[in-house]
Amino acid sequence: MGRLFGTDGVRGVAGDDLTGQLAMDLAVASAAVLRETGAFAMAEKAGRRPAALVGRDPRASGEFLEAAVIAGLAEMGVNVLRLGVIPTPAVAFLTSELGADLGVMLSASHNPARDNGIKLFGRGGFKLPDAAEDEIEGMLIAGRRPGQSGPPASGFGRVRDGSAERERYKDHLLSSLPNGSATDGHPPLAGLTVVVDCAHGAASDVAPQVLERAGAKVIAIGAEPDGSNINLGCGSTHLDTLSAEVLKHGADAGIAHDGDADRCLAVGADGVVIDGDQILAVLALALSDQGRLPGNTVVATVMSNLGFRVAMRDVGITVIETAVGDRYVLEAMRAGQYTLGGEQSGHIIMLDHATTGDGLLTALHLLATMVRQGVPLAELVAVMTKYPQVLVNVRGVDKARAASAPELAAAVAAAEQELGPTGRVLVRASGTEPMVRVMVEAADVSQAQRVADRLAAAVRAMT
């Protein structure tokens, strides 16, 4: 078995890399580790049975994986609340809100239907710490499957239906906005027409309902999941359809989620795509203006566009950089007590309201900012000018040398000198694939392409 946990849980081809047996073993190992030193130990010390929540997206494979995870947890004496099809951020929120000791989400996010994954949330709704994941993985790699002969001393865990808890999540989202429940007849999104692309995923019911309750007229697309069409030509990785629908209906905005709805990208009334950097810039500026951005600081990754950094610098907002991955964004936010961070891909974390990226929460706050300021979305995101960004993936090279080869360092230094303050270079080994990524930003796209090609050639020359 290779490395099991990635930056976003366990992921693989369902029935191949990710089998029902592995899902059950993972659930059993998780319960064993948490019983030794984690939240399960604290629960039992307090005289109560550990409790877990299990949710999934609509992939067909989620049905048997859900059954396997629940069986493993119940076998280990854990009570399970089965949430059914629900967004990943809802599982994180409900894990905290209901005082559960573990949250499990079955989803491969924006990946195709053949894939699936398992994400684990600890007590409080944050992703399980690296140390706990390492212990679980070590137990599985060693082939140790903790269990018992016969029922556990405290009895098997019981399984209950928790699908009604989706309402609690919807209420939470709406309560994050001023007058989100619209009890006085002035809902925060009144007057907006919004197209929402649900990627035939976990938000297919929830997203349109929340936007409607917030006062918007909603046109839902990608909202008919059948178990095999998740992310298929729709959602946050296929934005052409959303752009066309926004133009067709004369909508004020379009919102795109991925399969588990932890991402949000947008489209303006003109059909132009708005990425996570632009959304983050809008939210950061709005919070700063309201005096609600701690340290006047926002957290972003090294892949965020140079235009984002320039826009934040111009308004006096500090940008903290992290490695790619919302896990690292969240770590930096918690360490510095910051409340806003995100990625270009649309993972936006609003720590005042959520413990992980939440696409529905992001959409509500982006649209509410648009209404509050009374300007079109295109004008709102004009706070940031996107610099042309060229990305070249160089395969078949020694990734380890990319960080230390002197000839490559010299090539990077020369490129940085050529670009000056209006450009940026990033050369990094991929954390998930056998390649080195070369990224160049410049005010002129042709210059960016020339520099990127030259650096890619320097990477290839290392071997």
XYZ file of C-alpha atoms in Angstrom:
463
model
C 0.000 0.000 0.000
C 1.332 3.445 -0.938
C 0.625 6.685 0.881
C -3.060 6.524 1.851
C -3.911 10.039 3.040
C -3.371 12.985 0.722
C -3.948 16.655 1.460
C -7.707 16.053 1.252
C -8.286 12.630 2.773
C -8.193 9.251 1.033
C -9.056 9.201 -2.658
C -9.015 6.680 -5.502
C -10.998 4.715 -8.061
C -13.997 3.178 -6.302
C -13.868 -0.613 -6.266
C -10.183 -0.553 -7.244
C -8.018 1.722 -5.081
C -10.915 2.410 -2.747
C -12.805 -0.782 -1.930
C -15.565 -1.514 0.538
C -13.085 -3.518 2.591
C -10.641 -0.612 2.747
C -13.464 1.766 3.751
C -14.523 -0.555 6.562
C -10.935 -1.112 7.717
C -10.340 2.641 7.663
C -13.427 3.211 9.815
C -12.326 0.535 12.287
C -8.774 1.905 12.456
C -10.060 5.461 12.904
C -12.237 4.368 15.817
C -9.333 2.480 17.378
C -6.926 5.427 17.122
C -9.461 7.940 18.436
C -10.339 5.546 21.246
C -6.712 5.375 22.342
C -5.880 9.072 22.496
C -8.552 11.176 20.812
C -12.143 12.296 21.064
C -13.533 8.766 21.520
C -11.382 8.330 24.628
C -12.741 11.585 26.048
C -16.319 10.549 25.264
C -15.957 7.219 27.039
C -14.199 8.848 29.978
C -17.241 11.123 30.273
C -19.473 8.054 30.354
C -21.011 8.313 26.914
C -20.722 6.341 23.707
C -18.667 7.967 20.903
C -20.755 9.461 18.095
C -19.979 9.895 14.402
C -21.715 11.536 11.443
C -21.480 10.067 7.940
C -22.397 11.966 4.763
C -21.796 11.405 1.061
C -22.210 12.928 -2.373
C -24.524 11.261 -4.945
C -21.951 8.933 -6.596
C -23.295 5.403 -6.966
C -20.208 4.059 -5.205
C -21.028 6.218 -2.204
C -23.841 3.849 -1.319
C -21.661 0.801 -0.673
C -18.820 2.875 0.789
C -21.259 4.528 3.179
C -22.518 1.114 4.275
C -18.949 -0.095 4.823
C -17.911 2.933 6.886
C -21.043 2.760 9.016
C -20.560 -0.982 9.563
C -16.965 -0.462 10.702
C -17.882 2.305 13.134
C -20.894 0.472 14.572
C -18.801 -2.686 14.980
C -16.430 -0.640 17.145
C -19.261 0.561 19.394
C -19.730 3.995 17.794
C -23.204 5.500 17.360
C -23.682 6.748 13.793
C -25.958 9.440 12.399
C -26.398 8.804 8.658
C -26.756 12.200 6.964
C -27.232 10.899 3.419
C -26.399 13.109 0.434
C -25.095 16.384 1.805
C -22.240 18.868 1.082
C -18.852 18.322 2.701
C -18.986 21.629 4.640
C -22.337 20.558 6.072
C -20.703 17.473 7.567
C -17.973 19.654 9.079
C -20.526 22.121 10.475
C -22.814 19.436 11.893
C -19.895 17.581 13.471
C -19.262 20.714 15.505
C -22.872 21.785 15.993
C -24.091 18.373 17.201
C -21.036 17.708 19.362
C -20.051 14.600 17.391
C -16.631 13.022 17.906
C -16.009 12.240 14.235
C -17.354 13.359 10.868
C -16.912 11.258 7.723
C -17.590 12.510 4.187
C -17.568 10.210 1.172
C -16.687 12.271 -1.894
C -14.026 12.792 -4.539
C -14.934 16.467 -4.872
C -14.477 17.634 -8.496
C -13.230 14.238 -9.746
C -15.284 12.100 -12.159
C -17.913 9.637 -10.950
C -15.603 6.616 -11.049
C -13.546 8.111 -8.207
C -14.493 8.469 -4.583
C -12.843 9.502 -1.350
C -13.076 9.567 2.415
C -12.547 12.773 4.396
C -12.348 12.718 8.188
C -13.279 15.578 10.517
C -12.415 15.601 14.197
C -14.414 16.979 17.068
C -15.127 20.656 16.404
C -15.466 20.122 12.654
C -11.836 20.573 11.625
C -10.039 18.050 9.445
C -8.411 15.304 11.470
C -4.825 16.265 12.445
C -1.912 14.871 10.452
C -0.700 12.910 13.476
C -4.012 11.062 13.790
C -4.079 10.320 10.054
C -0.531 8.973 10.292
C -1.533 6.635 13.121
C -4.543 5.365 11.201
C -2.489 4.853 8.079
C 0.273 3.112 10.009
C -2.237 0.682 11.465
C -3.592 -0.162 8.018
C -0.177 -0.469 6.349
C 0.969 -2.811 9.124
C -2.050 -4.988 8.405
C -3.365 -4.625 11.931
C -7.142 -4.586 12.025
C -8.188 -3.855 15.588
C -11.390 -5.486 16.598
C -12.799 -7.803 19.164
C -14.255 -11.265 19.507
C -17.975 -10.751 19.743
C -19.676 -7.494 20.684
C -17.652 -4.687 22.292
C -18.003 -4.437 26.048
C -20.302 -1.442 25.748
C -22.322 -2.997 22.921
C -22.466 -2.261 19.205
C -23.098 1.269 18.014
C -26.559 2.173 16.804
C -27.361 3.780 13.451
C -29.978 6.525 13.011
C -31.167 8.560 10.053
C -30.012 12.165 10.190
C -31.143 13.486 6.814
C -33.345 16.094 8.512
C -30.188 17.800 9.778
C -29.813 19.391 6.343
C -32.312 21.995 7.572
C -30.013 22.912 10.424
C -27.210 23.491 7.904
C -29.421 25.684 5.684
C -30.454 27.768 8.678
C -26.790 28.181 9.627
C -25.877 29.458 6.156
C -28.683 31.998 6.123
C -27.947 33.144 9.669
C -24.421 34.116 8.589
C -25.908 37.038 6.617
C -27.490 40.142 8.109
C -31.211 39.463 7.913
C -30.459 36.151 6.224
C -33.777 34.680 7.271
C -35.640 37.678 5.792
C -38.115 37.831 8.664
C -38.912 41.492 7.961
C -39.600 40.941 4.270
C -36.269 42.305 2.984
C -34.151 39.274 2.118
C -30.453 39.951 1.420
C -30.521 38.720 -2.202
C -33.838 40.281 -3.193
C -33.913 41.402 -6.825
C -31.154 39.088 -8.038
C -31.559 36.432 -10.705
C -28.928 33.746 -10.185
C -28.047 30.644 -12.173
C -26.514 27.956 -9.931
C -24.666 24.958 -11.349
C -24.715 22.181 -8.748
C -22.457 19.775 -10.718
C -25.097 17.040 -10.291
C -23.552 16.818 -6.849
C -24.192 17.071 -3.143
C -25.647 20.596 -3.312
C -28.275 19.807 -5.972
C -31.138 20.330 -3.516
C -29.533 22.523 -0.885
C -27.950 25.281 -3.007
C -31.079 26.345 -4.946
C -33.173 26.220 -1.782
C -30.769 28.395 0.213
C -30.443 30.990 -2.546
C -34.231 31.147 -2.896
C -34.709 31.554 0.850
C -32.174 34.397 0.713
C -34.462 36.148 -1.787
C -32.929 35.369 -5.180
C -34.762 34.130 -8.249
C -32.914 30.886 -8.947
C -32.328 28.932 -12.150
C -30.742 25.607 -11.216
C -28.682 23.560 -13.669
C -26.621 20.433 -13.039
C -29.135 19.577 -10.344
C -30.311 16.128 -11.406
C -27.802 13.634 -9.995
C -28.199 10.021 -11.088
C -25.121 8.527 -9.446
C -22.948 8.633 -12.551
C -23.198 12.195 -13.912
C -21.489 14.110 -11.093
C -19.132 16.803 -12.515
C -19.865 15.519 -16.030
C -19.585 18.587 -18.276
C -20.821 20.813 -15.480
C -19.851 22.417 -12.187
C -16.774 24.400 -11.229
C -14.486 22.574 -13.684
C -16.736 23.151 -16.728
C -17.877 26.771 -16.681
C -18.863 27.260 -20.326
C -22.358 25.884 -19.700
C -22.917 28.219 -16.762
C -21.713 31.235 -18.759
C -24.111 30.370 -21.592
C -27.051 29.981 -19.199
C -26.335 33.307 -17.497
C -26.374 35.062 -20.870
C -29.440 33.130 -22.048
C -31.530 34.112 -19.023
C -30.113 37.612 -18.590
C -29.142 36.655 -15.039
C -27.235 38.922 -12.701
C -24.730 36.218 -11.789
C -23.882 32.550 -12.015
C -22.541 30.333 -9.245
C -20.702 27.053 -9.823
C -20.020 24.370 -7.221
C -18.091 21.120 -7.452
C -19.352 17.655 -6.559
C -19.226 18.128 -2.787
C -19.852 21.893 -2.789
C -16.775 23.019 -0.913
C -15.836 25.206 -3.893
C -17.439 28.279 -5.410
C -16.599 29.964 -8.693
C -18.764 32.604 -10.327
C -19.811 34.158 -13.625
C -20.797 37.786 -14.113
C -23.822 39.033 -16.079
C -21.480 39.372 -19.065
C -20.670 35.642 -18.961
C -17.069 36.208 -17.857
C -15.693 33.700 -15.341
C -14.670 34.903 -11.880
C -12.135 32.712 -10.072
C -11.324 32.115 -6.431
C -8.660 34.834 -6.274
C -11.171 37.443 -7.425
C -13.822 36.218 -4.997
C -11.286 36.261 -2.170
C -10.299 39.821 -3.080
C -13.923 41.001 -2.982
C -14.602 39.360 0.386
C -11.328 40.600 1.890
C -12.017 44.185 0.858
C -15.607 44.035 2.137
C -14.535 42.657 5.521
C -11.694 45.161 5.771
C -14.062 48.051 5.076
C -16.312 46.759 7.869
C -13.397 46.418 10.299
C -13.957 42.649 10.417
C -10.678 41.392 8.912
C -8.336 40.514 11.822
C -4.873 41.934 11.325
C -6.127 43.287 8.002
C -4.710 40.026 6.673
C -5.881 37.363 4.225
C -4.313 33.934 3.611
C -3.712 32.615 0.080
C -1.500 30.007 -1.619
C 1.636 30.434 -3.690
C -0.494 29.837 -6.805
C -2.679 32.896 -6.247
C -2.465 35.402 -9.080
C 0.004 38.263 -8.835
C -2.910 40.599 -9.493
C -4.440 39.467 -6.206
C -1.307 40.405 -4.303
C -1.103 43.775 -6.034
C -4.767 44.537 -5.317
C -4.388 43.652 -1.636
C -1.174 45.681 -1.332
C -2.857 48.714 -2.867
C -5.587 48.718 -0.192
C -3.241 47.919 2.688
C -4.231 44.280 3.214
C -1.438 41.852 4.086
C -1.274 38.516 2.237
C 0.101 35.428 4.001
C 1.256 32.732 1.538
C 1.005 28.968 2.063
C 1.638 25.805 0.073
C -1.123 24.687 -2.298
C -4.033 23.013 -0.494
C -6.871 24.274 1.678
C -5.413 22.266 4.577
C -2.379 24.561 4.606
C -4.491 27.678 4.211
C -6.520 26.657 7.257
C -3.392 25.868 9.303
C -2.027 29.369 8.661
C -5.381 30.948 9.455
C -5.682 29.177 12.783
C -2.054 29.854 13.699
C -2.402 33.601 13.034
C -6.039 33.877 14.158
C -7.079 35.101 10.718
C -10.625 34.591 9.488
C -10.394 34.656 5.689
C -8.332 32.590 3.289
C -8.662 30.630 0.087
C -7.430 29.281 -3.201
C -7.741 30.203 -6.858
C -9.767 27.003 -7.343
C -12.621 28.426 -5.281
C -11.927 26.913 -1.869
C -12.748 29.900 0.341
C -12.612 29.547 4.127
C -14.582 32.010 6.248
C -13.509 30.944 9.701
C -16.097 33.102 11.474
C -18.768 30.815 10.010
C -17.135 27.562 8.904
C -14.248 25.210 9.686
C -13.553 24.317 6.056
C -14.147 25.658 2.557
C -17.870 26.138 1.975
C -19.063 26.921 -1.541
C -22.616 27.795 -0.525
C -21.452 30.134 2.238
C -19.041 31.808 -0.187
C -21.773 32.271 -2.789
C -24.152 33.874 -0.299
C -21.561 36.368 0.922
C -20.307 37.226 -2.565
C -23.841 37.891 -3.827
C -24.824 39.765 -0.670
C -21.794 42.045 -1.117
C -22.923 42.704 -4.678
C -26.426 43.657 -3.517
C -25.181 45.751 -0.617
C -22.865 47.790 -2.837
C -25.415 48.010 -5.626
C -23.002 47.224 -8.456
C -22.749 44.399 -11.031
C -20.459 41.515 -10.188
C -18.042 42.488 -12.982
C -17.596 45.909 -11.398
C -17.196 44.393 -7.953
C -14.299 42.159 -9.020
C -12.615 45.000 -10.908
C -10.796 45.679 -7.630
C -8.346 43.090 -8.969
C -6.658 42.928 -12.358
C -5.711 39.370 -13.289
C -2.199 39.045 -14.607
C -1.692 36.542 -17.448
C -0.567 33.277 -15.872
C 1.178 30.539 -17.862
C 1.536 27.070 -16.358
C 3.763 24.371 -17.900
C 3.837 20.867 -16.414
C 7.153 19.120 -17.037
C 6.897 15.342 -16.751
C 9.568 12.662 -16.639
C 12.085 14.605 -14.542
C 13.608 14.163 -11.107
C 11.267 16.179 -8.871
C 13.736 16.181 -5.977
C 16.336 18.089 -7.994
C 13.957 20.967 -8.695
C 14.472 22.333 -5.212
C 18.268 22.189 -5.219
C 19.728 22.225 -8.743
C 21.989 25.321 -9.006
C 21.522 25.639 -12.761
C 17.741 25.798 -12.309
C 18.095 28.347 -9.501
C 20.192 30.492 -11.817
C 17.571 30.251 -14.573
C 14.838 31.280 -12.133
C 16.901 34.242 -10.903
C 17.457 35.397 -14.471
C 13.750 35.127 -15.221
C 12.842 37.115 -12.118
C 15.295 39.837 -13.085
C 13.811 40.016 -16.578
C 10.218 40.257 -15.302
C 10.973 42.749 -12.556
C 8.202 43.867 -10.169
C 5.460 43.235 -12.729
C 6.046 39.487 -12.941
C 6.457 36.387 -10.826
C 8.011 32.937 -11.188
C 7.170 29.756 -9.319
C 8.856 26.397 -9.954
C 7.715 23.577 -7.711
C 7.478 19.826 -7.632
C 3.915 18.528 -7.726
C 2.796 16.999 -4.458
C 0.455 14.540 -6.144
C 1.894 13.775 -9.601
C 5.330 12.916 -11.087
C 6.041 16.334 -12.539
C 7.529 19.757 -11.927
C 5.196 22.726 -12.388
C 6.511 25.946 -13.887
C 4.284 28.981 -13.404
C 5.062 32.452 -14.771
C 2.994 35.629 -14.458
C 3.612 38.844 -16.353
C 1.702 41.846 -17.592
C 2.281 40.590 -21.137
C 1.131 37.029 -21.887
C 3.652 36.475 -24.682
C 6.495 37.373 -22.327
C 5.071 35.021 -19.699
C 4.931 32.198 -22.249
C 8.522 32.797 -23.418
C 9.865 32.792 -19.876
C 7.836 29.712 -18.924
C 9.084 27.781 -21.949
C 12.673 28.734 -21.176
C 12.334 27.602 -17.560
C 10.623 24.356 -18.597
C 13.617 23.654 -20.846
C 15.924 24.295 -17.889
C 13.934 21.781 -15.810
C 14.199 19.161 -18.560
C 17.941 19.766 -18.810
C 18.412 18.664 -15.195
C 18.101 15.002 -16.245
